GROMACS .gro file of C-alpha atoms in nm:
model
  420
    1MET     CA    1   4.230   2.478  -8.693
    2ARG     CA    2   4.443   2.792  -8.674
    3LYS     CA    3   4.469   2.789  -8.296
    4PHE     CA    4   4.624   2.441  -8.307
    5ILE     CA    5   4.898   2.530  -8.553
    6PRO     CA    6   5.102   2.736  -8.298
    7ILE     CA    7   5.092   2.428  -8.076
    8LEU     CA    8   5.245   2.232  -8.364
    9ALA     CA    9   5.534   2.474  -8.398
   10ILE     CA   10   5.596   2.493  -8.024
   11VAL     CA   11   5.600   2.118  -7.976
   12VAL     CA   12   5.830   2.063  -8.272
   13ALA     CA   13   6.065   2.338  -8.153
   14LEU     CA   14   6.077   2.193  -7.804
   15GLY     CA   15   6.136   1.848  -7.941
   16SER     CA   16   6.442   1.970  -8.132
   17VAL     CA   17   6.628   2.052  -7.812
   18LEU     CA   18   6.549   1.728  -7.632
   19ARG     CA   19   6.850   1.508  -7.566
   20LEU     CA   20   6.863   1.148  -7.463
   21ALA     CA   21   7.096   1.254  -7.184
   22SER     CA   22   6.820   1.448  -7.014
   23ALA     CA   23   6.549   1.183  -7.037
   24GLU     CA   24   6.610   0.819  -6.953
   25GLU     CA   25   6.372   0.544  -7.049
   26PRO     CA   26   6.136   0.451  -6.763
   27ARG     CA   27   6.263   0.146  -6.583
   28PRO     CA   28   6.017  -0.144  -6.556
   29ALA     CA   29   5.972  -0.308  -6.219
   30GLY     CA   30   6.233  -0.577  -6.165
   31ALA     CA   31   6.434  -0.475  -6.470
   32THR     CA   32   6.811  -0.518  -6.487
   33ALA     CA   33   6.974  -0.176  -6.512
   34LEU     CA   34   7.281  -0.193  -6.732
   35SER     CA   35   7.517   0.096  -6.794
   36LEU     CA   36   7.762   0.101  -7.082
   37ASP     CA   37   8.058   0.043  -6.852
   38GLU     CA   38   7.882  -0.251  -6.688
   39ALA     CA   39   7.800  -0.399  -7.027
   40LEU     CA   40   8.164  -0.374  -7.138
   41ARG     CA   41   8.288  -0.534  -6.816
   42ARG     CA   42   8.033  -0.812  -6.852
   43ALA     CA   43   8.143  -0.871  -7.211
   44ASN     CA   44   8.501  -0.897  -7.089
   45ASP     CA   45   8.411  -1.188  -6.861
   46VAL     CA   46   8.098  -1.375  -6.970
   47ALA     CA   47   8.059  -1.321  -7.344
   48PRO     CA   48   8.021  -1.668  -7.503
   49GLN     CA   49   8.328  -1.638  -7.724
   50VAL     CA   50   8.533  -1.517  -7.426
   51VAL     CA   51   8.424  -1.812  -7.213
   52LEU     CA   52   8.529  -2.053  -7.488
   53ALA     CA   53   8.863  -1.875  -7.536
   54GLN     CA   54   8.935  -1.911  -7.164
   55TYR     CA   55   8.930  -2.288  -7.213
   56GLY     CA   56   9.203  -2.240  -7.472
   57VAL     CA   57   9.419  -2.075  -7.204
   58ARG     CA   58   9.350  -2.364  -6.967
   59GLU     CA   59   9.449  -2.611  -7.236
   60ALA     CA   60   9.772  -2.422  -7.300
   61ASN     CA   61   9.847  -2.423  -6.928
   62ALA     CA   62   9.782  -2.796  -6.918
   63ARG     CA   63  10.055  -2.847  -7.180
   64ARG     CA   64  10.307  -2.714  -6.930
   65THR     CA   65  10.254  -3.018  -6.711
   66GLY     CA   66  10.566  -3.235  -6.724
   67ALA     CA   67  10.721  -3.032  -7.006
   68GLY     CA   68  11.055  -2.993  -6.823
   69LEU     CA   69  11.099  -3.350  -6.701
   70ARG     CA   70  11.450  -3.497  -6.737
   71PHE     CA   71  11.312  -3.848  -6.775
   72PRO     CA   72  11.149  -3.871  -7.118
   73GLY     CA   73  11.004  -4.219  -7.051
   74ASN     CA   74  10.937  -4.473  -6.781
   75PRO     CA   75  11.220  -4.704  -6.666
   76ARG     CA   76  11.225  -5.036  -6.851
   77LEU     CA   77  11.276  -5.364  -6.669
   78SER     CA   78  11.374  -5.669  -6.874
   79GLY     CA   79  11.445  -6.029  -6.769
   80GLU     CA   80  11.536  -6.356  -6.930
   81ALA     CA   81  11.573  -6.724  -6.843
   82ARG     CA   82  11.881  -6.923  -6.957
   83PRO     CA   83  11.835  -7.303  -6.961
   84ALA     CA   84  12.150  -7.511  -6.986
   85VAL     CA   85  12.154  -7.660  -7.333
   86THR     CA   86  12.490  -7.834  -7.281
   87GLY     CA   87  12.699  -7.900  -6.970
   88GLY     CA   88  12.410  -7.924  -6.726
   89SER     CA   89  12.045  -8.004  -6.659
   90PHE     CA   90  11.801  -7.816  -6.883
   91PHE     CA   91  11.581  -7.712  -6.593
   92GLY     CA   92  11.796  -7.784  -6.291
   93ASP     CA   93  12.080  -7.558  -6.405
   94MET     CA   94  11.849  -7.279  -6.529
   95GLY     CA   95  12.020  -6.939  -6.529
   96TYR     CA   96  11.869  -6.595  -6.541
   97ALA     CA   97  11.945  -6.231  -6.622
   98ALA     CA   98  11.765  -5.904  -6.548
   99ALA     CA   99  11.830  -5.541  -6.640
  100LEU     CA  100  11.680  -5.208  -6.541
  101ASP     CA  101  11.716  -4.933  -6.801
  102VAL     CA  102  11.651  -4.567  -6.700
  103PRO     CA  103  11.648  -4.318  -6.994
  104MET     CA  104  11.744  -3.959  -6.919
  105ASP     CA  105  11.747  -3.634  -7.115
  106LEU     CA  106  12.050  -3.443  -6.990
  107GLY     CA  107  12.064  -3.189  -7.272
  108GLY     CA  108  11.875  -2.863  -7.307
  109ALA     CA  109  11.557  -3.017  -7.448
  110PRO     CA  110  11.357  -3.027  -7.119
  111GLY     CA  111  11.416  -2.659  -7.054
  112ALA     CA  112  11.336  -2.579  -7.418
  113ARG     CA  113  11.012  -2.776  -7.397
  114LYS     CA  114  10.916  -2.581  -7.085
  115ARG     CA  115  10.986  -2.249  -7.258
  116GLU     CA  116  10.786  -2.364  -7.560
  117ALA     CA  117  10.489  -2.448  -7.337
  118ASP     CA  118  10.518  -2.108  -7.167
  119ARG     CA  119  10.514  -1.936  -7.505
  120GLY     CA  120  10.205  -2.137  -7.596
  121VAL     CA  121  10.032  -1.997  -7.290
  122GLY     CA  122  10.132  -1.649  -7.404
  123VAL     CA  123   9.975  -1.711  -7.746
  124ALA     CA  124   9.651  -1.834  -7.587
  125GLN     CA  125   9.637  -1.534  -7.355
  126ALA     CA  126   9.700  -1.294  -7.643
  127GLU     CA  127   9.423  -1.462  -7.842
  128LEU     CA  128   9.192  -1.429  -7.542
  129ALA     CA  129   9.273  -1.055  -7.523
  130THR     CA  130   9.188  -1.017  -7.892
  131ILE     CA  131   8.859  -1.201  -7.851
  132ARG     CA  132   8.774  -0.990  -7.547
  133LYS     CA  133   8.833  -0.677  -7.751
  134GLN     CA  134   8.606  -0.803  -8.027
  135ALA     CA  135   8.336  -0.894  -7.773
  136ARG     CA  136   8.349  -0.548  -7.618
  137SER     CA  137   8.331  -0.390  -7.963
  138GLU     CA  138   8.017  -0.587  -8.051
  139VAL     CA  139   7.852  -0.506  -7.717
  140PHE     CA  140   7.942  -0.138  -7.752
  141ALA     CA  141   7.788  -0.123  -8.101
  142ALA     CA  142   7.472  -0.307  -7.992
  143TYR     CA  143   7.435  -0.071  -7.695
  144ILE     CA  144   7.459   0.230  -7.928
  145HIS     CA  145   7.203   0.081  -8.169
  146VAL     CA  146   6.955   0.027  -7.886
  147GLY     CA  147   7.002   0.383  -7.764
  148ALA     CA  148   6.964   0.528  -8.114
  149TRP     CA  149   6.641   0.339  -8.184
  150ALA     CA  150   6.506   0.435  -7.842
  151ARG     CA  151   6.575   0.796  -7.933
  152ARG     CA  152   6.393   0.753  -8.264
  153MET     CA  153   6.096   0.616  -8.074
  154GLU     CA  154   6.090   0.923  -7.853
  155GLU     CA  155   6.100   1.152  -8.155
  156VAL     CA  156   5.819   0.963  -8.326
  157ASP     CA  157   5.616   0.975  -8.004
  158ALA     CA  158   5.647   1.353  -8.004
  159LEU     CA  159   5.533   1.369  -8.366
  160ILE     CA  160   5.243   1.133  -8.293
  161SER     CA  161   5.132   1.365  -8.017
  162ILE     CA  162   5.133   1.652  -8.263
  163ALA     CA  163   4.947   1.451  -8.527
  164GLU     CA  164   4.683   1.351  -8.273
  165ARG     CA  165   4.630   1.714  -8.177
  166ILE     CA  166   4.594   1.808  -8.543
  167LEU     CA  167   4.349   1.523  -8.598
  168ARG     CA  168   4.135   1.631  -8.304
  169ALA     CA  169   4.137   1.988  -8.430
  170SER     CA  170   4.049   1.878  -8.784
  171THR     CA  171   3.763   1.665  -8.655
  172ALA     CA  172   3.632   1.951  -8.444
  173ARG     CA  173   3.647   2.193  -8.739
  174ALA     CA  174   3.476   1.942  -8.966
  175ASP     CA  175   3.197   1.893  -8.711
  176ALA     CA  176   3.159   2.269  -8.689
  177GLY     CA  177   3.148   2.299  -9.068
  178ALA     CA  178   3.462   2.516  -9.078
  179SER     CA  179   3.649   2.276  -9.308
  180GLY     CA  180   3.589   1.980  -9.531
  181ASP     CA  181   3.691   1.617  -9.500
  182VAL     CA  182   4.026   1.677  -9.668
  183ASP     CA  183   4.194   1.813  -9.356
  184GLU     CA  184   4.067   1.527  -9.141
  185ALA     CA  185   4.166   1.262  -9.397
  186SER     CA  186   4.512   1.415  -9.433
  187ALA     CA  187   4.556   1.422  -9.056
  188ARG     CA  188   4.452   1.059  -9.022
  189SER     CA  189   4.694   0.959  -9.295
  190GLU     CA  190   4.982   1.140  -9.126
  191LEU     CA  191   4.896   0.979  -8.792
  192SER     CA  192   4.883   0.627  -8.939
  193VAL     CA  193   5.222   0.676  -9.104
  194LEU     CA  194   5.375   0.791  -8.777
  195GLN     CA  195   5.220   0.502  -8.588
  196SER     CA  196   5.367   0.255  -8.837
  197GLN     CA  197   5.706   0.424  -8.796
  198ARG     CA  198   5.670   0.389  -8.420
  199GLU     CA  199   5.609   0.016  -8.456
  200SER     CA  200   5.906  -0.017  -8.689
  201ALA     CA  201   6.135   0.170  -8.448
  202SER     CA  202   6.012  -0.043  -8.158
  203ARG     CA  203   6.081  -0.360  -8.354
  204GLU     CA  204   6.434  -0.250  -8.439
  205ARG     CA  205   6.508  -0.151  -8.080
  206ASP     CA  206   6.382  -0.484  -7.948
  207ALA     CA  207   6.587  -0.673  -8.206
  208TYR     CA  208   6.907  -0.494  -8.104
  209LEU     CA  209   6.816  -0.542  -7.738
  210MET     CA  210   6.784  -0.915  -7.793
  211HIS     CA  211   7.115  -0.912  -7.980
  212LEU     CA  212   7.271  -0.739  -7.680
  213ARG     CA  213   7.130  -1.009  -7.452
  214SER     CA  214   7.288  -1.274  -7.677
  215LEU     CA  215   7.624  -1.099  -7.670
  216LEU     CA  216   7.613  -1.086  -7.289
  217ASP     CA  217   7.460  -1.433  -7.244
  218MET     CA  218   7.157  -1.292  -7.063
  219SER     CA  219   6.807  -1.433  -7.031
  220ALA     CA  220   6.577  -1.366  -7.325
  221THR     CA  221   6.281  -1.281  -7.101
  222ALA     CA  222   6.439  -1.081  -6.819
  223PRO     CA  223   6.361  -0.707  -6.848
  224LEU     CA  224   6.665  -0.504  -6.943
  225THR     CA  225   6.702  -0.127  -6.912
  226LEU     CA  226   6.999   0.065  -7.052
  227THR     CA  227   7.094   0.359  -6.833
  228THR     CA  228   7.376   0.532  -7.022
  229PRO     CA  229   7.237   0.819  -7.233
  230LEU     CA  230   7.335   0.866  -7.596
  231GLY     CA  231   7.514   1.199  -7.583
  232ASN     CA  232   7.742   1.357  -7.839
  233PRO     CA  233   8.077   1.177  -7.885
  234GLN     CA  234   8.384   1.365  -7.766
  235PRO     CA  235   8.666   1.497  -7.987
  236PRO     CA  236   8.941   1.237  -8.045
  237ALA     CA  237   9.302   1.257  -7.934
  238ALA     CA  238   9.578   1.359  -8.171
  239GLU     CA  239   9.665   1.112  -8.445
  240ASN     CA  240  10.021   1.053  -8.321
  241GLN     CA  241   9.888   0.968  -7.975
  242LEU     CA  242   9.635   0.725  -8.121
  243VAL     CA  243   9.901   0.555  -8.334
  244ALA     CA  244  10.134   0.521  -8.035
  245ARG     CA  245   9.852   0.372  -7.830
  246ALA     CA  246   9.771   0.125  -8.105
  247LEU     CA  247  10.132   0.012  -8.146
  248ASN     CA  248  10.164  -0.043  -7.770
  249HIS     CA  249   9.823  -0.182  -7.675
  250LYS     CA  250   9.653  -0.334  -7.979
  251PRO     CA  251   9.594  -0.701  -7.887
  252GLU     CA  252   9.630  -0.821  -8.246
  253LEU     CA  253   9.989  -0.697  -8.242
  254ALA     CA  254  10.052  -0.868  -7.909
  255GLN     CA  255   9.906  -1.188  -8.051
  256ALA     CA  256  10.133  -1.170  -8.357
  257ARG     CA  257  10.439  -1.107  -8.138
  258ALA     CA  258  10.342  -1.397  -7.911
  259GLN     CA  259  10.307  -1.624  -8.215
  260VAL     CA  260  10.657  -1.531  -8.336
  261ALA     CA  261  10.797  -1.594  -7.987
  262ALA     CA  262  10.622  -1.933  -7.973
  263LEU     CA  263  10.765  -2.039  -8.308
  264MET     CA  264  11.113  -1.933  -8.202
  265ALA     CA  265  11.072  -2.140  -7.883
  266THR     CA  266  10.965  -2.438  -8.095
  267SER     CA  267  11.275  -2.394  -8.311
  268ASP     CA  268  11.495  -2.387  -8.000
  269ARG     CA  269  11.330  -2.702  -7.870
  270LEU     CA  270  11.383  -2.886  -8.196
  271LYS     CA  271  11.749  -2.787  -8.197
  272SER     CA  272  11.791  -2.888  -7.834
  273GLU     CA  273  11.646  -3.231  -7.906
  274LEU     CA  274  11.945  -3.303  -8.133
  275PHE     CA  275  12.147  -3.370  -7.818
  276PRO     CA  276  12.163  -3.750  -7.776
  277ARG     CA  277  11.967  -3.909  -7.496
  278LEU     CA  278  12.142  -4.116  -7.231
  279SER     CA  279  12.032  -4.425  -7.042
  280VAL     CA  280  12.167  -4.571  -6.720
  281TYR     CA  281  12.119  -4.944  -6.678
  282LEU     CA  282  12.164  -5.192  -6.394
  283GLY     CA  283  12.158  -5.569  -6.437
  284VAL     CA  284  12.242  -5.911  -6.305
  285ASP     CA  285  12.354  -6.221  -6.489
  286ALA     CA  286  12.356  -6.553  -6.300
  287ALA     CA  287  12.369  -6.924  -6.369
  288PRO     CA  288  12.445  -7.223  -6.139
  289VAL     CA  289  12.733  -7.337  -6.360
  290SER     CA  290  12.898  -6.993  -6.373
  291PRO     CA  291  12.962  -6.702  -6.142
  292ILE     CA  292  12.699  -6.431  -6.086
  293PHE     CA  293  12.783  -6.106  -6.262
  294GLY     CA  294  12.642  -5.762  -6.190
  295GLN     CA  295  12.605  -5.501  -6.462
  296VAL     CA  296  12.605  -5.125  -6.449
  297GLY     CA  297  12.656  -4.902  -6.748
  298LEU     CA  298  12.566  -4.602  -6.956
  299SER     CA  299  12.419  -4.613  -7.305
  300VAL     CA  300  12.426  -4.322  -7.547
  301GLU     CA  301  12.204  -4.260  -7.846
  302LEU     CA  302  12.425  -4.239  -8.153
  303PRO     CA  303  12.345  -3.936  -8.373
  304VAL     CA  304  12.409  -4.129  -8.691
  305ALA     CA  305  12.135  -3.933  -8.871
  306GLN     CA  306  11.998  -3.581  -8.828
  307ARG     CA  307  11.668  -3.557  -8.645
  308ASN     CA  308  11.381  -3.308  -8.682
  309GLN     CA  309  11.502  -3.187  -9.020
  310GLN     CA  310  11.155  -3.144  -9.165
  311ALA     CA  311  11.007  -3.001  -8.845
  312ARG     CA  312  11.290  -2.748  -8.811
  313ALA     CA  313  11.259  -2.640  -9.173
  314VAL     CA  314  10.883  -2.596  -9.145
  315THR     CA  315  10.916  -2.404  -8.818
  316ASP     CA  316  11.177  -2.169  -8.965
  317ALA     CA  317  10.951  -2.099  -9.264
  318LYS     CA  318  10.655  -2.031  -9.036
  319THR     CA  319  10.866  -1.799  -8.821
  320GLN     CA  320  10.968  -1.595  -9.124
  321ALA     CA  321  10.606  -1.577  -9.240
  322GLU     CA  322  10.485  -1.462  -8.897
  323GLN     CA  323  10.757  -1.199  -8.876
  324GLU     CA  324  10.657  -1.067  -9.216
  325ARG     CA  325  10.292  -1.071  -9.115
  326LEU     CA  326  10.380  -0.871  -8.804
  327GLU     CA  327  10.559  -0.610  -9.015
  328LEU     CA  328  10.259  -0.585  -9.248
  329LEU     CA  329  10.026  -0.558  -8.951
  330LEU     CA  330  10.230  -0.276  -8.799
  331ARG     CA  331  10.198  -0.074  -9.119
  332GLN     CA  332   9.828  -0.159  -9.150
  333VAL     CA  333   9.763  -0.037  -8.795
  334VAL     CA  334   9.890   0.309  -8.885
  335ARG     CA  335   9.667   0.320  -9.193
  336ASP     CA  336   9.365   0.194  -8.997
  337VAL     CA  337   9.404   0.458  -8.729
  338SER     CA  338   9.443   0.734  -8.985
  339GLY     CA  339   9.139   0.619  -9.184
  340ARG     CA  340   8.917   0.571  -8.880
  341LEU     CA  341   9.016   0.907  -8.741
  342ALA     CA  342   8.926   1.082  -9.067
  343ALA     CA  343   8.590   0.903  -9.083
  344TYR     CA  344   8.512   0.989  -8.720
  345GLU     CA  345   8.593   1.356  -8.770
  346SER     CA  346   8.375   1.361  -9.083
  347ARG     CA  347   8.080   1.211  -8.891
  348ARG     CA  348   8.123   1.466  -8.613
  349ARG     CA  349   8.122   1.750  -8.867
  350GLU     CA  350   7.807   1.605  -9.026
  351LEU     CA  351   7.640   1.590  -8.685
  352ALA     CA  352   7.745   1.948  -8.609
  353VAL     CA  353   7.602   2.077  -8.939
  354LEU     CA  354   7.265   1.911  -8.878
  355SER     CA  355   7.252   2.023  -8.514
  356ASP     CA  356   7.375   2.379  -8.557
  357LYS     CA  357   7.239   2.466  -8.902
  358GLY     CA  358   7.004   2.210  -9.050
  359LEU     CA  359   6.762   2.168  -8.761
  360PRO     CA  360   6.739   2.540  -8.668
  361ALA     CA  361   6.677   2.623  -9.036
  362ALA     CA  362   6.397   2.364  -9.062
  363GLU     CA  363   6.235   2.491  -8.744
  364ARG     CA  364   6.261   2.852  -8.867
  365THR     CA  365   6.099   2.747  -9.194
  366LEU     CA  366   5.811   2.590  -9.005
  367GLU     CA  367   5.768   2.907  -8.804
  368LEU     CA  368   5.759   3.124  -9.115
  369VAL     CA  369   5.520   2.891  -9.297
  370GLU     CA  370   5.292   2.890  -8.997
  371THR     CA  371   5.293   3.269  -8.986
  372GLY     CA  372   5.214   3.282  -9.358
  373TRP     CA  373   4.936   3.028  -9.314
  374LEU     CA  374   4.784   3.239  -9.038
  375ALA     CA  375   4.801   3.536  -9.276
  376GLY     CA  376   4.619   3.338  -9.543
  377ARG     CA  377   4.912   3.297  -9.784
  378PHE     CA  378   4.957   2.919  -9.738
  379ASP     CA  379   4.730   2.621  -9.689
  380ILE     CA  380   4.748   2.346  -9.431
  381PHE     CA  381   4.945   2.120  -9.664
  382ARG     CA  382   5.233   2.366  -9.669
  383VAL     CA  383   5.239   2.359  -9.288
  384THR     CA  384   5.233   1.979  -9.291
  385ALA     CA  385   5.522   1.971  -9.537
  386ALA     CA  386   5.727   2.204  -9.316
  387ALA     CA  387   5.656   1.985  -9.014
  388ARG     CA  388   5.770   1.683  -9.216
  389ASP     CA  389   6.095   1.862  -9.296
  390VAL     CA  390   6.156   1.918  -8.927
  391ALA     CA  391   6.092   1.550  -8.859
  392ARG     CA  392   6.320   1.451  -9.149
  393VAL     CA  393   6.608   1.668  -9.028
  394ARG     CA  394   6.568   1.535  -8.676
  395ALA     CA  395   6.579   1.181  -8.812
  396LEU     CA  396   6.892   1.266  -9.012
  397ARG     CA  397   7.049   1.407  -8.698
  398THR     CA  398   6.977   1.084  -8.509
  399ASP     CA  399   7.127   0.885  -8.796
  400ALA     CA  400   7.437   1.105  -8.787
  401LEU     CA  401   7.462   1.067  -8.410
  402GLU     CA  402   7.441   0.689  -8.436
  403SER     CA  403   7.695   0.682  -8.718
  404ALA     CA  404   7.932   0.907  -8.525
  405TRP     CA  405   7.921   0.673  -8.227
  406LEU     CA  406   7.983   0.372  -8.450
  407GLU     CA  407   8.284   0.546  -8.602
  408TYR     CA  408   8.402   0.626  -8.250
  409ILE     CA  409   8.378   0.257  -8.164
  410ALA     CA  410   8.572   0.165  -8.477
  411LEU     CA  411   8.842   0.419  -8.390
  412GLU     CA  412   8.865   0.305  -8.027
  413PHE     CA  413   8.904  -0.055  -8.121
  414ALA     CA  414   9.147   0.026  -8.400
  415VAL     CA  415   9.384   0.154  -8.131
  416GLY     CA  416   9.332  -0.134  -7.891
  417GLY     CA  417   8.980  -0.125  -7.753
  418ALA     CA  418   8.777   0.080  -7.512
  419PRO     CA  419   8.938   0.105  -7.166
  420LEU     CA  420   8.756  -0.067  -6.880
   0.00000   0.00000   0.00000
């Protein structure tokens, strides 16, 4: 058994320096290779919520059709028959009259309606940008989850290899009569636990992989291989730079500004519609017992009562509310960036402590325990406990790495989203 213990320490020590960046998952034949950048670009175009939001932009563009027309309605043609009740034959002296009425909107309402429709397109486009950012954020997080669970699987595979070696050594020693059944039973127990952990990690990875397929509207059965390794996240930019980026590029702010502009355009349209509409009319009036008269004239809508009072009041109230919401959102953006930055830095420090201090200390402990066991001061259970500590610290490091990436995602999307 003793000659297998150095192998345990060597394998564990080597496993501590493995990085996902240096070992990619084998690619199955016919699999779709998907890098992180490709996944984000795909989310920007074909994510289900993005596709549906694009129809909202099309609908807003459709509202621009005919918005600036000067003729608010179709021309109206009217006619009448005038039988002679007195002074002539009822049917033989039948007269007639006809009129063509053409309504026109000569005020500023058509232009205001066109501007309102344009602002509506701006709101729909800003909403689409926000939804695209959210879709990229979800895809980014799912990609990180898949990579983290794939890394956990690799670590468990390395521990399973060690446990299998120990089991073979224990069995050989038991057959030779050098040890009892305790060592073999303990080794089998450790191996079964690791195998169950491997199944659990595989299940979690597959679940996140399927979630990623759903986010990207991909086939459920097509093989999918992620090619971007899960390295250490980079240090962030300065807080003032992140805040400036958020204030200039955060789509939620653009959406709020577009909503305020749209409401102001609606208010302008409602005010412009107070201008009275005009109608030009042409007509003819004829009867056999009287001359034929032609008619041409202009009719004006009399503004005897105010129009759009309720609509204008509601629009003004909504505009004030949206302006206040924008001000609140601007202040919240600064707080969000500051909070996310602090959380990200904390996660990076946690990752650094585990990588630079925790894992080397656990590996050194295993080395010392192994040396003591070889000298007869410890039993095999002490060596197993030290190996478990190494595995635990490595698992904590993977958890910290995953958490750091998730905080990075939260920070990136707090300032406007990952660049494409």
